[in-house]
Amino acid sequence: MSHFPYDAVLFDCDGVLVDSEPITNRVLTAMLGELGWRLTLEETLRIFLGKTVFDEAPRIQAETGYRIDDAWIERFRARRNAALESELEPIPGAPEAVRALHAAVQGRIAVASGADRVKLRLQLEKIGLQDCFGEYVVSGQEQARNKPWPDVYLAAARTLDVDPARCAVVEDSVTGARAGVAAGATVFGYSPGGPGHSDAQALLDVGVVHVLRDMRELPAVLAGWQAR
């Protein structure tokens, strides 16, 4: 990969590096049920995939009459984090792909996620990738606007001191893909099928240039993309 075509690679986290969406959304499903909004896990995934709970706070209030506040979010995060600590696994092939790309771009990789920083750190440590990303972990919740706005990807590019147009972004949700496209990056999708990820056609429809089913393919796909 001596002639790697990108200056940096920016990764979403949930659904790209870690298989967290079923765990997080199972907790969310239970807590929304306690408020009176009874959903299946599949329905929760469809509504909340790629979004924060606050993104859907008006809908939660409309369905339950309950206004989501900081105390409720703290309870949700505590239950979510306990479940992640117990059950979280990496996306198959993701750790190997991250380490290969870390070498290919001389360490210029970052996580750019809509999730909160505590969750991001917990998850990276759980799957043994914190050393690869170090300080280059950017939360959309610390930006003026979260995904689908481009702010988190623009912030990650600034942190690495690279042009967003020279970045490859890896995303698995339509919300996140829109953010990467709006930032001017080249966006690659991950969609292995099944719940917890946007489907491949939906990702292509919002500007993703290529969709992978296997994360192990990512280093070779990125390395060879310019030749296309």
CSV table of N, CA and C in Angstrom, one decimal, residues 38-98:
chain,number,residue,atom,x,y,z
A,38,ARG,N,-44.3,0.4,23.3
A,38,ARG,CA,-43.9,-1.0,23.1
A,38,ARG,C,-43.5,-1.2,21.7
A,39,LEU,N,-42.2,-1.5,21.4
A,39,LEU,CA,-41.7,-1.7,20.1
A,39,LEU,C,-41.0,-3.1,20.1
A,40,THR,N,-40.8,-3.7,18.9
A,40,THR,CA,-39.9,-4.8,18.8
A,40,THR,C,-38.5,-4.2,18.6
A,41,LEU,N,-37.5,-5.1,18.8
A,41,LEU,CA,-36.2,-4.7,18.5
A,41,LEU,C,-36.0,-4.2,17.1
A,42,GLU,N,-36.6,-4.9,16.2
A,42,GLU,CA,-36.5,-4.5,14.8
A,42,GLU,C,-37.1,-3.1,14.5
A,43,GLU,N,-38.2,-2.8,15.2
A,43,GLU,CA,-38.8,-1.5,15.0
A,43,GLU,C,-37.9,-0.4,15.6
A,44,THR,N,-37.3,-0.7,16.8
A,44,THR,CA,-36.4,0.3,17.4
A,44,THR,C,-35.2,0.5,16.5
A,45,LEU,N,-34.6,-0.5,16.0
A,45,LEU,CA,-33.5,-0.4,15.1
A,45,LEU,C,-33.8,0.5,13.8
A,46,ARG,N,-35.0,0.3,13.3
A,46,ARG,CA,-35.4,1.0,12.1
A,46,ARG,C,-35.6,2.5,12.5
A,47,ILE,N,-36.1,2.8,13.6
A,47,ILE,CA,-36.3,4.2,14.0
A,47,ILE,C,-35.0,4.9,14.4
A,48,PHE,N,-34.2,4.2,15.2
A,48,PHE,CA,-33.0,4.9,15.8
A,48,PHE,C,-31.7,4.6,15.2
A,49,LEU,N,-31.6,3.8,14.2
A,49,LEU,CA,-30.3,3.5,13.6
A,49,LEU,C,-29.6,4.7,13.1
A,50,GLY,N,-28.4,4.9,13.5
A,50,GLY,CA,-27.6,6.1,13.1
A,50,GLY,C,-28.0,7.4,13.8
A,51,LYS,N,-28.9,7.3,14.8
A,51,LYS,CA,-29.3,8.5,15.5
A,51,LYS,C,-29.1,8.4,17.0
A,52,THR,N,-29.2,9.5,17.7
A,52,THR,CA,-29.1,9.5,19.1
A,52,THR,C,-30.6,9.5,19.6
A,53,VAL,N,-30.7,9.2,20.9
A,53,VAL,CA,-32.0,9.2,21.5
A,53,VAL,C,-32.6,10.6,21.5
A,54,PHE,N,-31.8,11.6,21.7
A,54,PHE,CA,-32.2,13.0,21.6
A,54,PHE,C,-32.8,13.4,20.2
A,55,ASP,N,-32.2,12.7,19.2
A,55,ASP,CA,-32.7,13.0,17.8
A,55,ASP,C,-34.2,12.7,17.7
A,56,GLU,N,-34.6,11.7,18.4
A,56,GLU,CA,-36.0,11.2,18.4
A,56,GLU,C,-36.8,11.6,19.6
A,57,ALA,N,-36.3,12.5,20.4
A,57,ALA,CA,-37.0,12.9,21.6
A,57,ALA,C,-38.4,13.4,21.4
A,58,PRO,N,-38.7,14.3,20.3
A,58,PRO,CA,-40.1,14.7,20.1
A,58,PRO,C,-41.0,13.5,19.8
A,59,ARG,N,-40.5,12.5,19.1
A,59,ARG,CA,-41.4,11.4,18.8
A,59,ARG,C,-41.6,10.5,20.0
A,60,ILE,N,-40.6,10.4,20.9
A,60,ILE,CA,-40.7,9.7,22.1
A,60,ILE,C,-41.8,10.3,23.0
A,61,GLN,N,-41.8,11.7,23.0
A,61,GLN,CA,-42.7,12.4,23.8
A,61,GLN,C,-44.1,12.2,23.2
A,62,ALA,N,-44.2,12.2,21.9
A,62,ALA,CA,-45.5,12.1,21.3
A,62,ALA,C,-46.1,10.7,21.5
A,63,GLU,N,-45.3,9.7,21.6
A,63,GLU,CA,-45.7,8.3,21.8
A,63,GLU,C,-46.0,8.0,23.3
A,64,THR,N,-45.3,8.7,24.2
A,64,THR,CA,-45.4,8.3,25.6
A,64,THR,C,-45.9,9.4,26.5
A,65,GLY,N,-45.8,10.6,26.1
A,65,GLY,CA,-46.1,11.8,26.9
A,65,GLY,C,-45.0,12.1,27.9
A,66,TYR,N,-43.9,11.5,27.7
A,66,TYR,CA,-42.7,11.7,28.6
A,66,TYR,C,-41.6,12.5,27.8
A,67,ARG,N,-41.2,13.5,28.5
A,67,ARG,CA,-40.1,14.4,27.9
A,67,ARG,C,-38.8,13.8,28.3
A,68,ILE,N,-38.0,13.3,27.4
A,68,ILE,CA,-36.7,12.8,27.7
A,68,ILE,C,-35.8,13.9,28.4
A,69,ASP,N,-35.3,13.6,29.5
A,69,ASP,CA,-34.4,14.6,30.2
A,69,ASP,C,-33.1,14.0,30.5
A,70,ASP,N,-32.2,14.8,31.1
A,70,ASP,CA,-30.8,14.4,31.3
A,70,ASP,C,-30.8,13.2,32.3
A,71,ALA,N,-31.7,13.2,33.3
A,71,ALA,CA,-31.7,12.0,34.2
A,71,ALA,C,-32.0,10.7,33.5
A,72,TRP,N,-33.0,10.8,32.6
A,72,TRP,CA,-33.4,9.6,31.9
A,72,TRP,C,-32.3,9.1,31.0
A,73,ILE,N,-31.6,10.1,30.3
A,73,ILE,CA,-30.4,9.7,29.5
A,73,ILE,C,-29.3,9.1,30.3
A,74,GLU,N,-29.1,9.6,31.5
A,74,GLU,CA,-28.1,9.0,32.4
A,74,GLU,C,-28.4,7.5,32.7
A,75,ARG,N,-29.7,7.3,33.0
A,75,ARG,CA,-30.1,5.9,33.4
A,75,ARG,C,-30.0,5.0,32.1
A,76,PHE,N,-30.4,5.5,31.0
A,76,PHE,CA,-30.2,4.7,29.8
A,76,PHE,C,-28.7,4.4,29.5
A,77,ARG,N,-27.9,5.4,29.6
A,77,ARG,CA,-26.4,5.2,29.3
A,77,ARG,C,-25.8,4.2,30.3
A,78,ALA,N,-26.3,4.2,31.6
A,78,ALA,CA,-25.7,3.3,32.6
A,78,ALA,C,-26.1,1.9,32.2
A,79,ARG,N,-27.4,1.6,31.9
A,79,ARG,CA,-27.8,0.3,31.5
A,79,ARG,C,-27.2,-0.1,30.2
A,80,ARG,N,-27.1,0.8,29.3
A,80,ARG,CA,-26.5,0.5,28.0
A,80,ARG,C,-25.0,0.1,28.2
A,81,ASN,N,-24.3,0.9,29.0
A,81,ASN,CA,-22.8,0.6,29.1
A,81,ASN,C,-22.6,-0.7,29.8
A,82,ALA,N,-23.5,-1.0,30.8
A,82,ALA,CA,-23.3,-2.3,31.5
A,82,ALA,C,-23.5,-3.5,30.5
A,83,ALA,N,-24.5,-3.4,29.6
A,83,ALA,CA,-24.7,-4.4,28.6
A,83,ALA,C,-23.5,-4.5,27.6
A,84,LEU,N,-23.0,-3.3,27.2
A,84,LEU,CA,-21.9,-3.3,26.3
A,84,LEU,C,-20.7,-4.0,26.9
A,85,GLU,N,-20.4,-3.6,28.2
A,85,GLU,CA,-19.3,-4.2,28.9
A,85,GLU,C,-19.3,-5.7,28.9
A,86,SER,N,-20.6,-6.2,29.1
A,86,SER,CA,-20.8,-7.7,29.2
A,86,SER,C,-20.8,-8.4,27.9
A,87,GLU,N,-21.3,-7.8,26.8
A,87,GLU,CA,-21.6,-8.5,25.6
A,87,GLU,C,-20.9,-8.1,24.3
A,88,LEU,N,-20.3,-6.9,24.3
A,88,LEU,CA,-19.9,-6.3,23.0
A,88,LEU,C,-18.8,-7.2,22.3
A,89,GLU,N,-18.9,-7.3,21.0
A,89,GLU,CA,-18.0,-8.0,20.2
A,89,GLU,C,-17.6,-7.1,19.0
A,90,PRO,N,-16.4,-7.2,18.5
A,90,PRO,CA,-16.1,-6.4,17.3
A,90,PRO,C,-16.8,-6.9,16.1
A,91,ILE,N,-17.0,-6.0,15.1
A,91,ILE,CA,-17.5,-6.5,13.8
A,91,ILE,C,-16.4,-7.4,13.2
A,92,PRO,N,-16.8,-8.6,12.7
A,92,PRO,CA,-15.8,-9.5,12.2
A,92,PRO,C,-14.8,-8.9,11.2
A,93,GLY,N,-13.5,-9.0,11.4
A,93,GLY,CA,-12.5,-8.4,10.5
A,93,GLY,C,-12.2,-7.0,10.8
A,94,ALA,N,-13.0,-6.3,11.6
A,94,ALA,CA,-12.7,-4.9,11.8
A,94,ALA,C,-11.4,-4.6,12.5
A,95,PRO,N,-11.0,-5.3,13.6
A,95,PRO,CA,-9.7,-4.9,14.2
A,95,PRO,C,-8.5,-5.1,13.2
A,96,GLU,N,-8.6,-6.2,12.4
A,96,GLU,CA,-7.5,-6.4,11.5
A,96,GLU,C,-7.5,-5.3,10.4
A,97,ALA,N,-8.6,-4.9,9.9
A,97,ALA,CA,-8.7,-3.9,8.9
A,97,ALA,C,-8.2,-2.5,9.4
A,98,VAL,N,-8.6,-2.2,10.7
A,98,VAL,CA,-8.1,-1.0,11.3
A,98,VAL,C,-6.6,-1.0,11.4
